[in-house]
Structure formats: structure tokens, C-alpha cells
Short mmCIF file of C-alpha atoms in Angstrom, two decimals:
data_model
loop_
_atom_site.label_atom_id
_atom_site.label_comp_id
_atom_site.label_asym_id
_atom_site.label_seq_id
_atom_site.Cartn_x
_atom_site.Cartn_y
_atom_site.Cartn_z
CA UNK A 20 -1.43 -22.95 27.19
CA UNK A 21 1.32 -20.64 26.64
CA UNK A 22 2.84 -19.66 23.35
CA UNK A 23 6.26 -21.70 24.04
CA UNK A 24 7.44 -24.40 21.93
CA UNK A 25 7.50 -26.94 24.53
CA UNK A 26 4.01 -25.91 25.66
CA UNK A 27 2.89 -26.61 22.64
CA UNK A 28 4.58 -29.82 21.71
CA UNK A 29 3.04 -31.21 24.74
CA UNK A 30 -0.23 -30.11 23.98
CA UNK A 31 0.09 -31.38 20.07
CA UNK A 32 1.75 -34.68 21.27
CA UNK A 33 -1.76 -35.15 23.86
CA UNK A 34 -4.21 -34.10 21.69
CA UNK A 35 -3.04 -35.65 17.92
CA UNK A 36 -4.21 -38.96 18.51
CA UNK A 37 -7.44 -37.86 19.57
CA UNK A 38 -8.38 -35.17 17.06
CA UNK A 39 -7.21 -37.73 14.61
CA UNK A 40 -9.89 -39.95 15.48
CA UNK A 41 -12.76 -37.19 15.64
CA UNK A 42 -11.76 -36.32 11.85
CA UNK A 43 -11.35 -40.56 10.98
CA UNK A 44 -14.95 -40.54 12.25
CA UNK A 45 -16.12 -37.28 10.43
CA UNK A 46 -14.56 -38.38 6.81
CA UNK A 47 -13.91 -42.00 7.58
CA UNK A 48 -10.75 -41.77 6.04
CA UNK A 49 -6.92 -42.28 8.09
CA UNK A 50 -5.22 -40.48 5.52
CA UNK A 51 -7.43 -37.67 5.03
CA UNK A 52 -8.18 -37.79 9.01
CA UNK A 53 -3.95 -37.70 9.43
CA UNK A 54 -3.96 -34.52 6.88
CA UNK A 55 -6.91 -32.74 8.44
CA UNK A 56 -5.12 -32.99 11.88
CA UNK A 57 -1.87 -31.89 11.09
CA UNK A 58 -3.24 -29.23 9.15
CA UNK A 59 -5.67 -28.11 11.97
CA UNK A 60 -2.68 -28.32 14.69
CA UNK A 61 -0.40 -26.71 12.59
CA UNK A 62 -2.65 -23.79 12.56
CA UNK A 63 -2.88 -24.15 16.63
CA UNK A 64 0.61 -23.99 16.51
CA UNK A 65 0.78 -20.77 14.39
CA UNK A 66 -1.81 -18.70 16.18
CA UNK A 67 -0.77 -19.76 19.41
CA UNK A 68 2.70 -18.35 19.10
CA UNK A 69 1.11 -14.93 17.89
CA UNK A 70 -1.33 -14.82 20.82
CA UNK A 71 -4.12 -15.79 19.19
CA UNK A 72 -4.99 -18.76 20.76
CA UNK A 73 -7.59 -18.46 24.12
CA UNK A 74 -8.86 -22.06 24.29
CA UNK A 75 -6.93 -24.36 22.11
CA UNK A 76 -9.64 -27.22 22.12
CA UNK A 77 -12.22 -25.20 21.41
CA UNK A 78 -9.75 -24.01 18.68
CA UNK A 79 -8.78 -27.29 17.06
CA UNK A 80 -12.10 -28.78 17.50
CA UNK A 81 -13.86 -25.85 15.89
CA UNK A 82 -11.50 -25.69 13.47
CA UNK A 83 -11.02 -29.72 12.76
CA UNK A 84 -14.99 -29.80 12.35
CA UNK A 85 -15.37 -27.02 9.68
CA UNK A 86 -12.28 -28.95 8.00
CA UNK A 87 -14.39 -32.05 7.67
CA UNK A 88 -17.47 -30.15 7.11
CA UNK A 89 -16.03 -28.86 4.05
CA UNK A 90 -14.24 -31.61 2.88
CA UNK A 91 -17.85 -33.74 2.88
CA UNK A 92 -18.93 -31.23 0.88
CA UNK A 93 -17.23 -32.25 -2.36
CA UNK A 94 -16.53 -35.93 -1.51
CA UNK A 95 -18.74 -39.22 -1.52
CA UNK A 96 -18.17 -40.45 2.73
CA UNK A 97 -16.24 -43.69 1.75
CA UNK A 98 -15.08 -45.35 4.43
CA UNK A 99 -11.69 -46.38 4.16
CA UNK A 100 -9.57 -49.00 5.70
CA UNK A 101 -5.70 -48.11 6.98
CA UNK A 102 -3.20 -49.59 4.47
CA UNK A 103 -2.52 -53.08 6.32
CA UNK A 104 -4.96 -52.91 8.53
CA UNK A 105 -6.71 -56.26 10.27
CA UNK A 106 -10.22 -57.14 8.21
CA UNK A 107 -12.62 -54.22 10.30
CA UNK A 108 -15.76 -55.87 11.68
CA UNK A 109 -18.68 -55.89 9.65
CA UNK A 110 -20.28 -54.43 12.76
CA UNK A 111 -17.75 -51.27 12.84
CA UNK A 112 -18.60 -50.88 9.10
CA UNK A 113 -22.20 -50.77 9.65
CA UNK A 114 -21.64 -47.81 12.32
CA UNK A 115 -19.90 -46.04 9.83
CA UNK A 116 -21.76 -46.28 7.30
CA UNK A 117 -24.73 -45.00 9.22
CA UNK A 118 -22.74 -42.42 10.69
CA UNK A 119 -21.78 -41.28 7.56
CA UNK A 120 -25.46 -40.78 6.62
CA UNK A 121 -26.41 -38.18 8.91
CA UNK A 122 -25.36 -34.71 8.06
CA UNK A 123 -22.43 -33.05 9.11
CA UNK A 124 -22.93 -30.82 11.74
CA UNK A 125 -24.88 -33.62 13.35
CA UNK A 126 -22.60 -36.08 12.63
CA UNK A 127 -19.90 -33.43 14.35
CA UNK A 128 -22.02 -33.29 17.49
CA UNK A 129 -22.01 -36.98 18.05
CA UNK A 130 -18.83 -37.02 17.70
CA UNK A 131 -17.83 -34.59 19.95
CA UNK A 132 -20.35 -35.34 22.18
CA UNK A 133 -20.38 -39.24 22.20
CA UNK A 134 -16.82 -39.57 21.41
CA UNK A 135 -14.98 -37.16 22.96
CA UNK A 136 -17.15 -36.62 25.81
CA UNK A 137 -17.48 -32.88 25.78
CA UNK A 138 -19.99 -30.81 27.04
CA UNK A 139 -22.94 -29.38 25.37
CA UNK A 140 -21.84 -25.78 26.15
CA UNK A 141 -17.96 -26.51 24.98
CA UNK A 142 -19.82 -28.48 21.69
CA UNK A 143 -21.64 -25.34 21.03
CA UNK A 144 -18.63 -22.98 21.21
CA UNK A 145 -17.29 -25.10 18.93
CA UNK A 146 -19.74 -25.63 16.49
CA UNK A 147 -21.15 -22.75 16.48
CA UNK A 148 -24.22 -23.76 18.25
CA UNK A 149 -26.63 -22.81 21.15
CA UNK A 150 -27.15 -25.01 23.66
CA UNK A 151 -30.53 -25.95 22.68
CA UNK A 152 -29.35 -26.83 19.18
CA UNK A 153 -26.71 -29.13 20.25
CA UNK A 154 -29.15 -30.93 22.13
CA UNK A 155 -31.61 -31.07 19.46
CA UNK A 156 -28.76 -32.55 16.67
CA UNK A 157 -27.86 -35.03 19.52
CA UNK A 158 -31.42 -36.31 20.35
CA UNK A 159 -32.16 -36.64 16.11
CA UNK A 160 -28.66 -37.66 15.54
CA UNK A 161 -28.88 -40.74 18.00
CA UNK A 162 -32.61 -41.80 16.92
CA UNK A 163 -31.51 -41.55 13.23
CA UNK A 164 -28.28 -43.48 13.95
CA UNK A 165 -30.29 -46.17 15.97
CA UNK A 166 -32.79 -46.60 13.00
CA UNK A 167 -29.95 -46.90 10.51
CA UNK A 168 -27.93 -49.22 12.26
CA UNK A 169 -31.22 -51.33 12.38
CA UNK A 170 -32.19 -51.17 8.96
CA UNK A 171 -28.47 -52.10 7.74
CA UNK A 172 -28.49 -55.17 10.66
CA UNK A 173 -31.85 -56.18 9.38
CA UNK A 174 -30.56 -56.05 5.27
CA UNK A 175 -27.69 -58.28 6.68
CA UNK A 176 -29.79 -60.89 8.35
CA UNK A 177 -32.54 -60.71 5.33
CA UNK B 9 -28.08 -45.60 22.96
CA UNK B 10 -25.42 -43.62 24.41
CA UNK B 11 -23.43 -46.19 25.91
CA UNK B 12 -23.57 -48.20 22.93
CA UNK B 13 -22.81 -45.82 20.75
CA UNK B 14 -19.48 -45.03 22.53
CA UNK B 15 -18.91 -48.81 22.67
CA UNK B 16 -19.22 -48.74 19.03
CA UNK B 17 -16.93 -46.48 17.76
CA UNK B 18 -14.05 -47.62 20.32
CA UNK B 19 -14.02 -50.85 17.73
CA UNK B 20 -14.42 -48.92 15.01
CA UNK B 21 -11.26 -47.10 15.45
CA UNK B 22 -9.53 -50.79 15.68
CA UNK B 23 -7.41 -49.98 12.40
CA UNK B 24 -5.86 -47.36 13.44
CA UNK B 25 -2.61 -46.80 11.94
CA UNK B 26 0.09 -45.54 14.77
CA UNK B 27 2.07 -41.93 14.74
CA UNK B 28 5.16 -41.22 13.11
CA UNK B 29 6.10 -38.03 12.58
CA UNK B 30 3.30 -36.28 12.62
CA UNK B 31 4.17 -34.33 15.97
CA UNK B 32 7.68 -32.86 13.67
CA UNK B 33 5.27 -32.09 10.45
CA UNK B 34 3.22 -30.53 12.19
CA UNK B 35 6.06 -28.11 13.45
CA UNK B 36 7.25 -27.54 10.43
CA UNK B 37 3.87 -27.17 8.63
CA UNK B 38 3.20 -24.23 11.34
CA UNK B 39 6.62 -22.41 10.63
CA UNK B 40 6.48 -22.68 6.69
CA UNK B 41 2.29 -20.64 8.13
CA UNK B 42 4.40 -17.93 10.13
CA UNK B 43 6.90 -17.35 7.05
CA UNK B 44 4.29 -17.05 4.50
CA UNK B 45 2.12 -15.02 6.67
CA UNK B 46 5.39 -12.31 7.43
CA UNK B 47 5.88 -12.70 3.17
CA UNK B 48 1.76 -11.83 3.07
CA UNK B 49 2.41 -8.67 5.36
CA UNK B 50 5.18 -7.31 4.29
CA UNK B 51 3.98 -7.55 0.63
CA UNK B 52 0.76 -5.74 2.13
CA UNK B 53 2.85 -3.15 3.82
CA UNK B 54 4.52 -2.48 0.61
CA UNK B 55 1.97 -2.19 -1.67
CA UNK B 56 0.43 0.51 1.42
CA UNK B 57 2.95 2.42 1.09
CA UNK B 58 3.08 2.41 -2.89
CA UNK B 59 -0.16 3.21 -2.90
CA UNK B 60 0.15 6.23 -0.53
CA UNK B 61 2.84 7.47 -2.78
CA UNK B 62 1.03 7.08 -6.01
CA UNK B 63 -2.07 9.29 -4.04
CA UNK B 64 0.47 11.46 -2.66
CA UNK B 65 1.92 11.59 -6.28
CA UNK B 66 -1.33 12.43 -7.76
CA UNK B 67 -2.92 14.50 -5.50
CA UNK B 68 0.46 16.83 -5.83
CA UNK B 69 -0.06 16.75 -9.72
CA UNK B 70 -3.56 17.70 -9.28
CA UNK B 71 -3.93 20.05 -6.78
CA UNK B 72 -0.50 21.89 -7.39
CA UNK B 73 -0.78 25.57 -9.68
CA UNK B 74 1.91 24.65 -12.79
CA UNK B 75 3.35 21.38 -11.88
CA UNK B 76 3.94 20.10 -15.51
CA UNK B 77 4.98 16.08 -14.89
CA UNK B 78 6.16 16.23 -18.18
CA UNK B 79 9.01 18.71 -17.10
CA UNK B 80 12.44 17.31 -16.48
CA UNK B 81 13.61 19.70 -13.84
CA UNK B 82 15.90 18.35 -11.18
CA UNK B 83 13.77 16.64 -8.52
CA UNK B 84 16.06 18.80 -5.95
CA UNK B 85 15.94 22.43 -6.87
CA UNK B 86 12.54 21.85 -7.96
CA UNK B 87 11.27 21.52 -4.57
CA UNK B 88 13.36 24.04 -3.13
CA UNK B 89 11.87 26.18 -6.09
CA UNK B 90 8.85 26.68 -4.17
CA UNK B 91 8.70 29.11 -1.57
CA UNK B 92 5.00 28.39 -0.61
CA UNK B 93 2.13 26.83 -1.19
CA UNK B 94 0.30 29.49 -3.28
CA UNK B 95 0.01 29.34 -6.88
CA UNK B 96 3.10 30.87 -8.12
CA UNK B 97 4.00 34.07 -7.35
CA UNK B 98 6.03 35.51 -9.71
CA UNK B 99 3.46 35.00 -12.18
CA UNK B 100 0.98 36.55 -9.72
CA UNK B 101 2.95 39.89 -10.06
CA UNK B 102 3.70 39.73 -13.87
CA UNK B 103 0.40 38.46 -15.09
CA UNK B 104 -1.44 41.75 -14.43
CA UNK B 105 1.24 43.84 -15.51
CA UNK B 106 1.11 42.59 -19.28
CA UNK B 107 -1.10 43.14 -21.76
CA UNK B 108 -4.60 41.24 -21.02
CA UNK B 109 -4.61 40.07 -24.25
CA UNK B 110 -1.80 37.93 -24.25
CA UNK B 111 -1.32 34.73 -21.87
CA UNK B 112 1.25 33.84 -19.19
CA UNK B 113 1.67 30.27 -18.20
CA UNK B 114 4.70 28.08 -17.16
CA UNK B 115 7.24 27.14 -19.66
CA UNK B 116 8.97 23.82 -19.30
CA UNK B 117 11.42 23.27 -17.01
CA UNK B 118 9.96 26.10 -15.53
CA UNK B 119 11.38 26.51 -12.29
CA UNK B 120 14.59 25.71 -10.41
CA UNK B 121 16.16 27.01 -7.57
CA UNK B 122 16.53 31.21 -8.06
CA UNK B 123 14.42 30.86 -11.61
CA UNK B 124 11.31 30.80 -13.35
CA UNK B 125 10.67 30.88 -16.94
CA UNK B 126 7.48 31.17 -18.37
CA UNK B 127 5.82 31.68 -22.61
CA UNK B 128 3.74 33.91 -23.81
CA UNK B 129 1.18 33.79 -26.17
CA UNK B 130 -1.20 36.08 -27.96
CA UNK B 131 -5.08 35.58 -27.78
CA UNK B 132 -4.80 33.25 -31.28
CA UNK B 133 -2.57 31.34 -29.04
CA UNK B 134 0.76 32.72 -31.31
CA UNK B 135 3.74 32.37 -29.70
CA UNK B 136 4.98 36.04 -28.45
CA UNK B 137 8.28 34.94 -26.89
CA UNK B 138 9.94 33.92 -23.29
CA UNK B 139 9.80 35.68 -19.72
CA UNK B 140 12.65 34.84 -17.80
CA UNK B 141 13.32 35.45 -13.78
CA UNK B 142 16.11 34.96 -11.52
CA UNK B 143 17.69 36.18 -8.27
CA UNK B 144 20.86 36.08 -6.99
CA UNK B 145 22.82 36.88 -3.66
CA UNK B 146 25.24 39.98 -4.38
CA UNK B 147 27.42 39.99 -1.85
CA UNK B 148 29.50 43.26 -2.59
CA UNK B 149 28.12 46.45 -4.10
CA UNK B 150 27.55 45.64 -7.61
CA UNK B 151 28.82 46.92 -11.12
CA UNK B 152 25.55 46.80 -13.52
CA UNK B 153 27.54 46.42 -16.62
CA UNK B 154 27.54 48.52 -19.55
CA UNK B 155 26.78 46.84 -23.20
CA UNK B 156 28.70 49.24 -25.18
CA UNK B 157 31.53 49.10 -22.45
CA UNK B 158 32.69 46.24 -20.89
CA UNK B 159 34.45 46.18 -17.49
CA UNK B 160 32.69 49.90 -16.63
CA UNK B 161 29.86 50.38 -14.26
CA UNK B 162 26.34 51.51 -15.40
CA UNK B 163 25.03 54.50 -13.95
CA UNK B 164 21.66 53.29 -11.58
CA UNK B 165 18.48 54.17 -11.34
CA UNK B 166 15.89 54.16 -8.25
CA UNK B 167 12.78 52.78 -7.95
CA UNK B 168 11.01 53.12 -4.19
CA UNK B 169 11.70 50.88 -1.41
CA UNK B 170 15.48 50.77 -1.49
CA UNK B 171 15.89 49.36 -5.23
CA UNK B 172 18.39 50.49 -7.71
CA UNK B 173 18.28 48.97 -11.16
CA UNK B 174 19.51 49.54 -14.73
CA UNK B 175 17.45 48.12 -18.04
CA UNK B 176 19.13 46.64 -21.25
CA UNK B 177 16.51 46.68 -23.71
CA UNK B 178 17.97 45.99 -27.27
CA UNK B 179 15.80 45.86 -30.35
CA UNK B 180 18.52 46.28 -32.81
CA UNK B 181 18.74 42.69 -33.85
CA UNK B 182 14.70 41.75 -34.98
CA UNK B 183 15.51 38.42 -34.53
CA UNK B 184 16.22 38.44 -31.13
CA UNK B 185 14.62 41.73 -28.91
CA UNK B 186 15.04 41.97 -25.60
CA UNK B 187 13.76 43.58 -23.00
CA UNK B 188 15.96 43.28 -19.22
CA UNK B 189 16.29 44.36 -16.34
CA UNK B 190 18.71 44.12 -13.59
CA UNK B 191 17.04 45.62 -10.18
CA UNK B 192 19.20 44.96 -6.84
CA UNK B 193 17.71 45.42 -3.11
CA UNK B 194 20.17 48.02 -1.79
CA UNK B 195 19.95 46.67 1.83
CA UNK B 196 20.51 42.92 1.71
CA UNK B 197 22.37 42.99 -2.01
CA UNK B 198 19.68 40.78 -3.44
CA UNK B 199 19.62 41.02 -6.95
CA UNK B 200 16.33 40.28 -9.40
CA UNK B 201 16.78 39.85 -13.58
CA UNK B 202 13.80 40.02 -15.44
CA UNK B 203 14.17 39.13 -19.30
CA UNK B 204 11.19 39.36 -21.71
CA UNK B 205 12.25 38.27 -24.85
CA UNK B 206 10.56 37.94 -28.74
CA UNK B 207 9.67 34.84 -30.37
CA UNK B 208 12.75 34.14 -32.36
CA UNK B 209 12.77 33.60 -36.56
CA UNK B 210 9.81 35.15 -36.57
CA UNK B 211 9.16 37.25 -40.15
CA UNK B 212 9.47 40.84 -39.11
CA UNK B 213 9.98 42.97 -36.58
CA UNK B 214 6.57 43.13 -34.78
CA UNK B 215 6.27 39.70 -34.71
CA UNK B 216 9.20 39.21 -32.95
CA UNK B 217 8.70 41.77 -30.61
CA UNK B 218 8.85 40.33 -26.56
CA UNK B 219 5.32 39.74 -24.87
CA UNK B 220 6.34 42.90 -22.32
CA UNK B 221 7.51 46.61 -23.16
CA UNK B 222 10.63 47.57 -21.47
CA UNK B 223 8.70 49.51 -18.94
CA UNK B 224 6.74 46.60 -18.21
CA UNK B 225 10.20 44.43 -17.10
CA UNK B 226 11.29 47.30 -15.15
CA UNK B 227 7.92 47.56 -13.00
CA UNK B 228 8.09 44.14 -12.68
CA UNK B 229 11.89 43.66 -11.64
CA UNK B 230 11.61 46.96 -9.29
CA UNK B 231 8.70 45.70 -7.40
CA UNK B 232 9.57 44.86 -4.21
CA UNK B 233 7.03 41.57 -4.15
CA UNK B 234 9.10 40.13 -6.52
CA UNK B 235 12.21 39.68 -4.45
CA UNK B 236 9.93 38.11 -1.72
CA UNK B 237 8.13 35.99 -4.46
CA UNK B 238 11.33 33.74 -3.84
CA UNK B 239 12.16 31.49 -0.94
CA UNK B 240 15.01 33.19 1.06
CA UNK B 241 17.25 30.22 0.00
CA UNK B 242 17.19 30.40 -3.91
CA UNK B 243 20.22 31.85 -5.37
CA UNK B 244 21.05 31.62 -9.18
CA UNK B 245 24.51 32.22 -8.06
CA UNK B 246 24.40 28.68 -5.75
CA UNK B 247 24.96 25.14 -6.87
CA UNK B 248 22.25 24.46 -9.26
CA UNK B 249 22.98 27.56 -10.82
CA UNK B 250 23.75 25.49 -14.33
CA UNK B 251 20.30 25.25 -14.54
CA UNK B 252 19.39 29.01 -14.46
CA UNK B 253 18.19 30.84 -17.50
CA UNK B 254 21.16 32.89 -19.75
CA UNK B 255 20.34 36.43 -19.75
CA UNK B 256 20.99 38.76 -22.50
CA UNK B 257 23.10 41.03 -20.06
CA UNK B 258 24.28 38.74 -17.16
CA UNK B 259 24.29 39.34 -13.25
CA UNK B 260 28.35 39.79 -12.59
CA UNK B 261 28.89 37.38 -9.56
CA UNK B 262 31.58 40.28 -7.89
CA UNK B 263 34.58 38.09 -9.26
CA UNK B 264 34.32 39.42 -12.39
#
């Protein structure tokens, strides 16, 4: 991606709905996810006009993940509903909520992973992360998730 | 699980509220980044180079022979005052020349362009008077003047190395002894005063009497190292010359 304006309005306009999800899903919030974002892109913007930039997903990924990361840190994970938003399925809450459970950085690698569909290599760049960890948050991440999910659909039916 | 999970959060994202201007705030978020950032480095860049000065500053007023901060000397003719980098040589050549017992240091403002000035004090730190030094650029062949007779020429002396020079010593008043000098390079017509004078309102006589002897000022003024001890470009007779010391018997300027 090159450092020109239109470059990078293209790449903000394809890529702001989907990094808005990833951070919904990391803080289960739209209006915190919608802050997060533009403040993450912003910052694409920014450095990408100085040079800075080499791989702008890795970029705003790594960068949207530490947001969240950070942000968990001194907030309760609350998932919230969008102002006016249809009644969300019970089923939808019960992901979240288990989702929400699971630390961050494992939490991020779902996301990313199971989500946005990267790779583990590109997951690791972003995160941080060897290989070997990634794959070792996704394999506890998933089993922990499944178990959750369970627990919460058997507390319903009880 | 994988599948699933993917499943799952498609319908959790069903609330999704839709864009507005996000794309435009984001813009302008990133250009309100690249103005503070310029406002972060060129505050950084000036407090660099405030803080080089202030070093620069210091390290002058700590490594540099006689630089008094508390003297109010023009910023200008002070620099030009110093003709190199050595502590200052004009004292060099008069401080072994007086008595040992007294001391020799800077006198505030103690230096211009084509001066120094410096005090004298006795080992019980008494005051014992002024030393004052100029030079000037004589053009012409010049008339040492004559106290007792104003507007005739005073017959010269000669010291070695091509230096002619007349003294003006004058204890009569005890209230204000002086011993001068007025020495002038015969081959380039530059032209040293040396002035020792006493303390003044002092009680009596001795205790008034200047730091050197007459014969003291005249080795001093007839030494050839003194008329090098200035930089080539100081001349008492040039534009800061307000600034230069008044001499008992002053240097005629060849309009007179």
C-alpha cells in the first residue's frame, strides 16, 4: 500500500468493517469496537504517510489487538447490544459470553484465526507469537470455548 | 468446532450498527496525529538546541580564564576582546612583573575591544588600586604630549625592538597617583597605554600609592609581547572606543 491518500482511503474503506468486528468480538462492545477502530486506522493512516507502514494488516491487527488487550484490562467484558438493535439470540449471547471468558490473547487468536481466517504465521506476527504458541492458544482456546458454551446451554435447559 | 465456531459468531455480529462517517473521522483523527506529532518535534528540537546553548553557555563560563558573568560588557567587543584561547595575556606579562605580594585579577567590565582593566590587591586582600591597558592604531607619527605644555611634543625614549615611549607618572595629588605610560611600535604606529593607578580616598600617601612603580608600567608597556597580547583588530581608537578606559594622559588620535 502506498502512502497516497487514495491508497489509503481504499484500504480504510475495505478493512473498517472488518477490524470493527474483530474489536466488537474482543470487547463486545459497538461503541467501544467503533472507537478502537478508528483510533487504530487513524494511526495506519499516520504512519503510512511517513513510511512507516510495511504490512498494514499486520499493522492494524497488531495494533487493534493490544488496543483491546488493554482496554480488558480495566473493564468488566459486558456485552453490549447496538442502540436499536433487533433482540440478539440468546444463542449469540451465550458465545459471547464464553468468549469473553477466555483470556485475551487467546481470545485474540480465535478471533483472528476463526474469524478472520488468517494464518498462524500472519497471527503470530501479529500477536506477538511463535507459531507453536498460536497453535497452542487455539487448541485450549477452542476446548475451553466448547466446554463453556456447554455448561451455559446446560444452565439454560436446567 | 471450527466450523461452528465461525458459524457462531457470523450471528453474533447480527446487530451490527452500519458506517457513517467513520471513513472521514478517521482522516481527520490521523491529520490532527501528524500535527501534534510536527508540534512534539519541533518542541523537541527546540528544547535541543536550548539545551546545547545552556552547555555551551556553561562550559564557556567554566572553562574560560576571567569570564566574570556578572560583567556587563558589550556582548560584541567582548568577544572580539579575545585574541586567543589562552588565559589572558596581558595579565600573563604584568603578573610577574609586580610585586609577588600583591594580586592581579580581572576587574569588571574587564575587557573590551583594545582594553583590559584589572585590581589589585595586597596579600590582606586591601585594595591597592586599578591597572589599566589599551592600544590604539596611530596612523601618523605621533606627538606624546607634554603635561606641563599642552599642544608641544614630548621628547621619546627607546626601549629595544623598535619602541619609543614617554611615562607620566604624577604623585603630586595623594589622592589620585599615577603611574603611565605611553609606548608606540615605531614600525606599524601601534600604540600601547599602560596606567597603574592608587586606590583613591585612601588616608595617606602610601596607601594610595598604585599597585606598580613607574618602572614597572614602563617594562610592561615597552615589552614587545604586550602589543601582540592583543588581537590585530582591537583598536581603542575604533567604534567601541566609548567603552575604553580614561587615561590620566590620553593617546592623541593625530586630529588633535
Amino acid at each position: 500500500m502506498s502512502g497516497d491518500d487514495d491508497g489509503l482511503r481504499d484500504y480504510v474503506t475495505s478493512r473498517l468493517p472488518s477490524l470493527r468486528r474483530s474489536a466488537f468480538l474482543m470487547c463486545g462492545d459497538w461503541d467501544l469496537a467503533t472507537e478502537l477502530t478508528e483510533a487504530c486506522l487513524a494511526r495506519v493512516v499516520a504512519d503510512s504517510r511517513r513510511g512507516a507502514v510495511a504490512d498494514p494488516d499486520v499493522y492494524a491487527y497488531a495494533d487493534l489487538m493490544e488496543a483491546c488487550r488493554r482496554r480488558n484490562r480495566r473493564r468488566e467484558h459486558v456485552f453490549v447490544a447496538a442502540a436499536g438493535a433487533e433482540g440478539v439470540a440468546a444463542e449469540s449471547i451465550l458465545v459471547l459470553d464464553a468468549l469473553h471468558k477466555l483470556a485475551p490473547r487467546c481470545r485474540a487468536v480465535l478471533v483472528l484465526r476463526h474469524w478472520d481466517g488468517f494464518e498462524v504465521d500472519a497471527v503470530g506476527a501479529m500477536l506477538d507469537l511463535d507459531d507453536e504458541r498460536v497453535d497452542a492458544y487455539e487448541r485450549a482456546g477452542l476446548a475451553a470455548l466448547e466446554r463453556l458454551i456447554e455448561d451455559s446451554r446446560t444452565a439454560l435447559a436446567g | 468446532m471450527t466450523t461452528r465456531l465461525n458459524q457462531l459468531l457470523e450471528h453474533v455480529l447480527d446487530g451490527e450498527p452500519v458506517i457513517g462517517d467513520e471513513i472521514d473521522e478517521i482522516f481527520r483523527r490521523a491529520d490532527r496525529m501528524r500535527r501534534r506529532r510536527l508540534q512534539a518535534l519541533i518542541g523537541s528540537g527546540a528544547a535541543v538546541v536550548a539545551v546545547i546553548a545552556a552547555t555551551g553557555y556553561a562550559l564557556t563560563v567554566t572553562l574560560m580564564p576571567g569570564a566574570d558573568t556578572s560583567a556587563p560588557a558589550p556582548a560584541a567587543s567582548y568577544a572580539a576582546a579575545r585574541p586567543s584561547a589562552v588565559a589572558d595575556p596581558v595579565l600573563a606579562l604584568i603578573a610577574p612583573i609586580a610585586d609577588a605580594k600583591l594580586r592581579i585579577s580581572p576587574r569588571p567590565p574587564e575587557r573590551g575591544s583594545g582594553w583590559r582593566q584589572y585590581s589589585v590587591t595586597d596579600s590582606a586582600g586591601r585594595p591597592r588600586g586599578t591597572i589599566e591597558v589599551a592600544v590604539y592604531h596611530v596612523a601618523e607619527d605621533l606627538c606624546f604630549p607634554v603635561l606641563a605644555a599642552p599642544g608641544k611634543c614630548a621628547r621619546t625614549e627607546w626601549a629595544p625592538a623598535g619602541v619609543e615611549y614617554v611615562r607620566y607618572d604624577d604623585e603630586k595629588d595623594p589622592d589620585w597617583q599615577v603611574h603611565q605610560t605611553i609606548a608606540r611600535h615605531i614600525t606599524d604606529g601601534r600604540t600601547v597605554a599602560v596606567m597603574a593607578t592608587g586606590e583613591r580616598g585612601a588616608d595617606d600617601a602610601a596607601g594610595g600609592k598604585p599597585g606598580l612603580t613607574g618602572a614597572q608600567v614602563q617594562k610592561i608597556a615597552t615589552d614587545r609581547r604586550l602589543f601582540d597580547a592583543f588581537g590585530s583588530s582591537e583598536d581603542c581608537f575604533g567604534p567601541s572606543s566609548g567603552a575604553c578606559p580614561a587615561f590620566k594622559v590620553p593617546v592623541p588620535d593625530g586630529s588633535d
